[in-house]
XYZ file of C-alpha atoms in Angstrom:
452
model
C -44.621 -14.818 3.125
C -42.301 -16.482 0.621
C -42.951 -13.732 -1.911
C -42.145 -11.106 0.695
C -38.855 -12.849 1.488
C -37.966 -13.107 -2.207
C -38.726 -9.423 -2.714
C -36.493 -8.503 0.217
C -33.731 -10.721 -1.127
C -34.012 -9.239 -4.614
C -34.018 -5.738 -3.177
C -30.880 -6.433 -1.142
C -29.213 -8.024 -4.150
C -30.098 -5.000 -6.261
C -28.661 -2.642 -3.676
C -25.443 -4.659 -3.447
C -25.101 -4.594 -7.220
C -25.692 -0.850 -7.203
C -23.047 -0.326 -4.533
C -20.560 -2.543 -6.362
C -21.220 -0.957 -9.749
C -19.102 1.900 -11.052
C -19.218 3.941 -14.217
C -15.993 5.846 -13.882
C -12.756 6.091 -11.923
C -14.390 7.995 -9.079
C -16.939 5.267 -8.502
C -14.294 2.533 -8.516
C -12.307 4.144 -5.680
C -15.243 5.501 -3.667
C -15.340 2.636 -1.142
C -11.675 2.801 -0.173
C -11.707 6.609 -0.119
C -14.712 6.502 2.232
C -12.867 4.153 4.611
C -9.825 6.429 4.548
C -12.111 9.391 5.226
C -13.648 7.635 8.242
C -10.209 6.854 9.685
C -8.994 10.421 9.147
C -6.427 9.491 6.480
C -7.889 11.572 3.672
C -10.241 14.604 3.600
C -11.881 13.540 0.314
C -15.185 11.870 -0.457
C -16.699 10.750 -3.763
C -20.008 12.506 -4.246
C -22.691 12.340 -6.916
C -24.632 15.387 -8.085
C -28.211 15.617 -9.321
C -27.185 14.731 -12.877
C -25.532 11.517 -11.702
C -21.984 12.796 -12.261
C -19.394 11.840 -9.658
C -16.468 13.891 -8.417
C -13.849 13.846 -5.676
C -14.565 16.613 -3.189
C -12.959 17.611 0.082
C -14.959 18.137 3.261
C -14.308 20.333 6.270
C -15.207 17.373 8.477
C -12.343 15.454 6.868
C -9.866 18.116 8.018
C -11.350 18.177 11.522
C -11.406 14.385 11.722
C -7.740 14.077 10.718
C -6.633 16.701 13.257
C -8.665 15.110 16.061
C -7.229 11.659 15.296
C -3.705 13.050 15.428
C -4.405 14.831 18.734
C -5.818 11.623 20.197
C -2.746 9.649 19.166
C -0.455 12.391 20.494
C -2.268 12.251 23.839
C -1.969 8.463 24.003
C 1.739 8.560 23.196
C 2.317 11.299 25.759
C 0.422 9.339 28.394
C 2.315 6.084 27.944
C 5.600 8.006 27.778
C 4.916 9.811 31.066
C 3.664 6.580 32.637
C 6.739 4.721 31.366
C 4.455 2.093 29.866
C 5.246 -0.133 26.910
C 4.382 -3.608 25.745
C 7.923 -4.886 26.003
C 8.249 -3.226 29.413
C 5.838 -5.773 30.851
C 8.310 -8.562 30.063
C 11.857 -7.236 30.112
C 13.719 -4.052 30.915
C 17.194 -3.662 29.515
C 19.047 -1.090 27.490
C 17.729 -2.383 24.169
C 14.092 -2.506 25.296
C 14.271 1.016 26.698
C 15.823 2.349 23.504
C 13.235 0.563 21.367
C 10.418 1.984 23.489
C 11.640 5.561 23.087
C 12.255 5.097 19.362
C 8.763 3.688 18.916
C 7.149 6.554 20.851
C 8.979 9.262 18.920
C 8.478 7.441 15.647
C 4.792 6.949 16.410
C 4.178 10.661 16.886
C 6.094 11.444 13.686
C 4.190 8.713 11.846
C 0.890 10.207 13.046
C 1.926 13.592 11.636
C 2.825 12.082 8.256
C -0.309 9.929 8.206
C -2.953 12.451 9.289
C -1.557 15.991 8.963
C 0.749 15.927 5.933
C -1.904 14.465 3.562
C -4.003 17.538 4.278
C -1.202 19.731 2.930
C -0.535 17.476 -0.066
C -4.181 16.829 -0.932
C -3.901 18.619 -4.309
C -1.524 15.934 -5.569
C -4.030 13.164 -4.871
C -6.825 15.134 -6.554
C -4.658 15.850 -9.596
C -3.636 12.214 -9.898
C -7.244 11.027 -9.943
C -8.239 13.710 -12.477
C -5.433 12.587 -14.779
C -6.727 9.026 -14.560
C -10.212 10.237 -15.515
C -8.752 11.907 -18.614
C -6.899 8.695 -19.450
C -10.139 6.708 -19.179
C -11.886 9.124 -21.545
C -9.194 8.738 -24.191
C -9.024 4.962 -23.764
C -12.762 4.763 -24.313
C -12.380 6.692 -27.590
C -9.789 4.120 -28.647
C -12.245 1.321 -27.764
C -10.140 -0.051 -24.931
C -12.126 0.990 -21.848
C -11.482 0.028 -18.242
C -13.864 -2.432 -16.607
C -14.714 -0.444 -13.487
C -16.966 -3.139 -12.010
C -13.977 -5.471 -11.921
C -12.005 -2.765 -10.149
C -14.689 -2.433 -7.479
C -14.759 -6.205 -6.995
C -10.998 -6.318 -6.515
C -11.138 -3.418 -4.047
C -13.781 -5.238 -2.001
C -11.742 -8.453 -1.980
C -8.590 -6.610 -0.890
C -10.424 -4.820 1.914
C -11.981 -8.067 3.141
C -8.568 -9.774 3.054
C -6.966 -6.914 5.008
C -9.766 -6.888 7.586
C -9.535 -10.665 8.001
C -5.753 -10.642 8.333
C -5.707 -7.739 10.794
C -8.506 -9.274 12.847
C -6.843 -12.684 13.087
C -3.417 -11.355 14.004
C -4.728 -8.680 16.380
C -6.958 -11.211 18.129
C -4.026 -13.597 18.424
C -1.869 -10.850 19.910
C -4.485 -9.710 22.437
C -5.193 -13.317 23.496
C -1.469 -13.895 24.028
C -1.273 -10.774 26.203
C -4.272 -11.926 28.230
C -2.744 -15.373 28.790
C 0.453 -13.725 29.997
C -1.693 -11.648 32.387
C -0.675 -8.395 30.726
C -3.415 -5.773 30.971
C -2.294 -2.670 29.132
C -4.002 0.704 29.457
C -6.601 1.694 26.884
C -4.173 4.288 25.538
C -1.576 1.644 24.709
C -4.209 -0.721 23.313
C -5.665 2.063 21.163
C -2.240 2.862 19.716
C -1.576 -0.813 19.028
C -4.873 -1.310 17.168
C -5.487 2.032 15.483
C -1.931 2.442 14.245
C -2.172 -0.878 12.447
C -5.557 -0.011 10.894
C -4.324 3.372 9.643
C -1.185 1.831 8.155
C -3.195 -0.949 6.474
C -5.645 1.446 4.797
C -2.842 3.806 3.738
C -1.054 0.892 2.076
C -4.319 -0.177 0.408
C -4.790 3.323 -1.005
C -1.242 3.379 -2.355
C -1.627 -0.087 -3.882
C -4.928 1.038 -5.412
C -3.130 3.911 -7.165
C -0.318 1.668 -8.394
C -2.850 -0.894 -9.588
C -4.752 1.910 -11.332
C -1.569 2.900 -13.160
C -0.863 -0.714 -14.073
C -4.394 -1.258 -15.376
C -4.285 1.842 -17.634
C -0.929 0.780 -19.043
C -2.424 -2.631 -19.825
C -5.258 -0.953 -21.736
C -2.705 1.156 -23.615
C -0.808 -2.006 -24.551
C -4.045 -3.465 -25.943
C -4.444 -0.445 -28.217
C -0.888 -0.782 -29.541
C -1.151 -4.574 -29.935
C -4.437 -4.100 -31.770
C -2.700 -1.776 -34.197
C 0.087 -4.331 -34.745
C -2.486 -7.056 -35.324
C -4.206 -4.942 -37.967
C -0.938 -4.475 -39.819
C -0.187 -8.191 -39.672
C -3.668 -9.031 -40.902
C -3.537 -6.556 -43.760
C -0.139 -7.822 -44.845
C -1.498 -11.370 -45.130
C -4.985 -10.751 -46.420
C -7.184 -7.739 -46.886
C -9.982 -7.595 -44.398
C -13.372 -7.696 -46.047
C -16.127 -5.282 -45.114
C -18.154 -8.108 -43.598
C -15.302 -9.171 -41.316
C -14.705 -5.554 -40.365
C -18.327 -5.088 -39.286
C -18.340 -8.337 -37.296
C -15.155 -7.440 -35.424
C -16.439 -3.952 -34.595
C -19.331 -5.502 -32.652
C -17.009 -6.522 -29.834
C -15.785 -3.273 -28.306
C -13.795 -5.081 -25.629
C -11.830 -7.319 -27.982
C -8.103 -6.854 -28.226
C -8.376 -7.037 -31.987
C -11.164 -4.532 -32.516
C -10.683 -2.616 -35.732
C -10.092 1.042 -35.037
C -11.166 3.260 -37.909
C -8.790 6.080 -36.960
C -5.578 6.769 -38.772
C -2.578 4.939 -37.234
C -0.716 8.227 -36.754
C -3.668 9.584 -34.751
C -3.791 6.434 -32.656
C -0.105 6.709 -31.814
C -0.478 10.401 -31.011
C -3.321 9.667 -28.588
C -1.302 6.798 -27.134
C 1.531 9.218 -26.452
C -0.879 11.562 -24.695
C -2.280 8.691 -22.643
C 1.202 7.566 -21.628
C 2.115 11.117 -20.629
C -1.017 11.415 -18.468
C -0.363 8.032 -16.823
C 3.220 9.015 -15.965
C 2.028 12.351 -14.607
C -0.643 10.626 -12.522
C 1.946 8.208 -11.112
C 4.340 11.071 -10.300
C 1.680 13.119 -8.499
C 0.474 10.040 -6.603
C 4.053 9.417 -5.498
C 4.289 13.022 -4.261
C 1.171 12.453 -2.172
C 2.262 9.128 -0.661
C 6.032 9.589 -0.578
C 6.402 10.719 3.057
C 3.782 8.266 4.254
C 5.660 5.431 2.556
C 8.957 6.579 4.036
C 7.424 6.645 7.507
C 5.673 3.291 7.177
C 8.747 1.512 5.808
C 11.009 3.060 8.469
C 8.675 2.227 11.371
C 8.083 -1.262 9.988
C 11.818 -1.870 9.689
C 12.457 -0.757 13.290
C 9.627 -2.894 14.634
C 10.838 -5.923 12.671
C 14.391 -5.465 13.973
C 13.402 -5.177 17.630
C 10.712 -7.868 17.464
C 13.155 -10.284 15.852
C 15.654 -9.413 18.585
C 13.101 -10.056 21.343
C 12.141 -13.413 19.850
C 15.731 -14.555 19.263
C 16.901 -13.355 22.671
C 14.070 -15.224 24.363
C 14.635 -18.439 22.444
C 18.424 -18.362 22.779
C 18.451 -17.258 26.416
C 15.706 -19.511 27.703
C 18.106 -22.320 28.586
C 20.334 -20.012 30.633
C 17.803 -18.309 32.887
C 14.337 -18.738 34.240
C 11.848 -16.425 32.560
C 8.897 -14.706 34.244
C 6.642 -15.013 31.183
C 5.363 -17.809 29.016
C 7.702 -18.309 26.119
C 5.129 -19.608 23.620
C 2.748 -16.662 24.085
C 5.600 -14.166 24.098
C 7.129 -15.500 20.885
C 3.696 -15.759 19.227
C 2.772 -12.167 20.061
C 5.935 -10.550 18.750
C 6.079 -12.911 15.772
C 2.558 -11.847 14.770
C 3.519 -8.202 15.032
C 6.636 -8.860 12.968
C 4.624 -10.719 10.308
C 2.154 -7.845 10.008
C 4.844 -5.312 9.237
C 6.635 -7.709 6.907
C 3.410 -8.008 4.939
C 3.147 -4.203 4.936
C 6.592 -3.807 3.342
C 5.943 -6.598 0.838
C 2.601 -5.050 -0.199
C 4.179 -1.648 -0.822
C 7.113 -3.058 -2.773
C 5.063 -5.470 -4.883
C 2.413 -2.873 -5.698
C 5.072 -0.457 -6.896
C 7.144 -3.085 -8.686
C 4.212 -4.424 -10.743
C 3.383 -0.962 -12.075
C 7.030 -0.281 -12.933
C 7.514 -3.627 -14.708
C 4.302 -3.187 -16.691
C 5.402 0.274 -17.854
C 8.772 -1.087 -18.989
C 7.040 -3.380 -21.504
C 5.704 -0.398 -23.449
C 9.070 0.221 -25.106
C 9.207 -3.274 -26.581
C 5.731 -2.918 -28.097
C 6.548 0.492 -29.592
C 9.767 -0.762 -31.184
C 7.926 -3.782 -32.547
C 5.515 -1.386 -34.279
C 8.468 0.662 -35.485
C 9.906 -2.391 -37.237
C 6.580 -3.220 -38.920
C 5.465 0.171 -40.180
C 6.144 1.372 -43.718
C 4.611 4.818 -43.444
C 7.040 7.687 -42.896
C 4.504 9.642 -40.845
C 3.744 6.708 -38.564
C 7.450 5.937 -38.197
C 8.109 9.520 -37.106
C 5.343 9.316 -34.506
C 6.728 6.041 -33.184
C 10.193 7.538 -32.898
C 8.711 10.424 -30.906
C 6.956 7.879 -28.703
C 10.261 6.051 -28.199
C 11.952 9.283 -27.134
C 9.108 9.960 -24.726
C 9.532 6.532 -23.169
C 13.215 7.292 -22.571
C 12.483 10.521 -20.679
C 9.180 9.664 -18.992
C 9.430 6.633 -16.727
C 7.255 5.504 -13.871
C 9.166 5.370 -10.616
C 8.150 5.351 -6.960
C 10.467 6.584 -4.227
C 10.296 7.236 -0.493
C 10.954 10.995 -0.336
C 13.698 10.483 -2.923
C 15.870 8.563 -0.436
C 15.482 5.142 -2.032
C 13.495 3.496 -4.804
C 10.535 1.336 -3.915
C 11.135 -1.814 -5.909
C 12.405 -5.333 -5.267
C 15.944 -4.147 -4.647
C 14.603 -2.892 -1.326
C 14.307 -6.515 -0.146
C 18.065 -6.994 -0.392
C 18.762 -3.702 1.398
C 16.385 -4.489 4.267
C 17.675 -8.068 4.616
C 21.280 -6.907 4.868
C 20.502 -4.149 7.362
C 18.268 -6.459 9.428
C 20.998 -9.101 9.722
C 23.611 -6.518 10.694
C 21.515 -4.878 13.402
C 20.381 -8.201 14.853
C 23.976 -9.374 15.232
C 24.928 -6.088 16.918
C 21.965 -6.214 19.309
C 22.554 -9.834 20.261
C 26.253 -9.207 20.888
C 25.429 -6.086 22.873
C 23.053 -8.057 25.093
C 25.361 -11.045 25.545
C 28.213 -8.774 26.633
C 25.978 -6.838 29.041
C 26.468 -7.875 32.708
C 22.724 -7.564 33.416
C 20.526 -8.448 30.498
C 17.349 -7.274 32.164
C 15.468 -10.420 33.160
C 14.573 -9.895 36.766
C 17.196 -8.833 39.304
C 20.478 -9.870 37.779
C 23.806 -9.826 39.633
C 26.973 -8.210 38.409
C 29.984 -10.085 37.130
C 31.972 -9.332 40.319
C 29.221 -10.670 42.566
C 28.941 -13.825 40.492
C 32.717 -14.372 40.675
C 32.787 -13.859 44.480
C 29.907 -16.299 45.017
C 31.641 -18.874 42.859
C 34.939 -18.422 44.785
C 33.275 -18.715 48.212
C 31.388 -21.808 47.114
C 34.616 -23.415 45.899
C 36.467 -22.615 49.106
């Protein structure tokens, strides 16, 4: 009995290791691509042939799944629009809440198009980006600076578990708050609330996976260049003996592994690797650019209106009696606001890390340029420097704005401005929408009669 249990445990452990093992770039992204395929975000799947070779292939079911998901979301949005149903409508009805409801409905349908339909049209960019990364991995392996794909799979699993845990906790908190406030939304509205968040979370994970892939390849390229600089420093101090050379060559993952190729050849291959990485980043940005624009725009609108609802409730609670529980109301919309804040931060930080890592390449190249004494190597390094000036990694949202940390300042300024406008608009409104309010004239007449 004990042996049978141990055999089952070892078998399960072996299967888990097999699932978490990867030999190439395709295997490292297979899990996240499969989740995106199940949700209808991407039509691709990583498949393995009889020879054990993996490739990224598109499936007709992926196209059908994406179209059906978009039709289902379009039906749900149409239903709640015709029924005049919204989450905020259960608590307050004023000009701001009605505008926010219409904006969210229209934006939701547009977001569904950019999330499920547009990736089908731009699928070649994603495929090209991954193929470029595979070529980069092949050249990095020749330079003895390979990528540890098992580590990549482990990080992907941890990120997915963190996203699932965060979404589950915040969604459960939101649904419990709605139940305590005796708000029972239709299944169409609940489906939009849950599925929209899941689709956005996985889309952001896929984008961050691509930016992290770019960052990781640049790190491997830096190891190759630093290894070359270390060899020059070592040779200038003391000639490396044949015994030391053979001992260092045993460790293929060491930063200081001796590469037997000519330095000019190493720099030439490094230039090719950098060109492929930049091309992969550019094509990935073409694939995700409209999705990022939609996600950031929708997230910004939701943050603005949720912050307005929370502030209006907290500031106006002392002036009027509310029909809902303040704690649950504030908790629900705060959770929703936090989710979309995390979404924007994840996009910006994923992009910013890749950009900052790529900017360090120039310093390493110019450090090699100062150390070299060979005219041929110096010419190659100057060509590499020129390439770095013209080929830069940059991520934009449809070319409208750059996705880096400067976006924080822009969003903060716009958020403050719109909140002040909304709060002033509500405070100047004669009926702010909480129950049956009376006009200013009626209030003045009642006050005059009471005084008389």
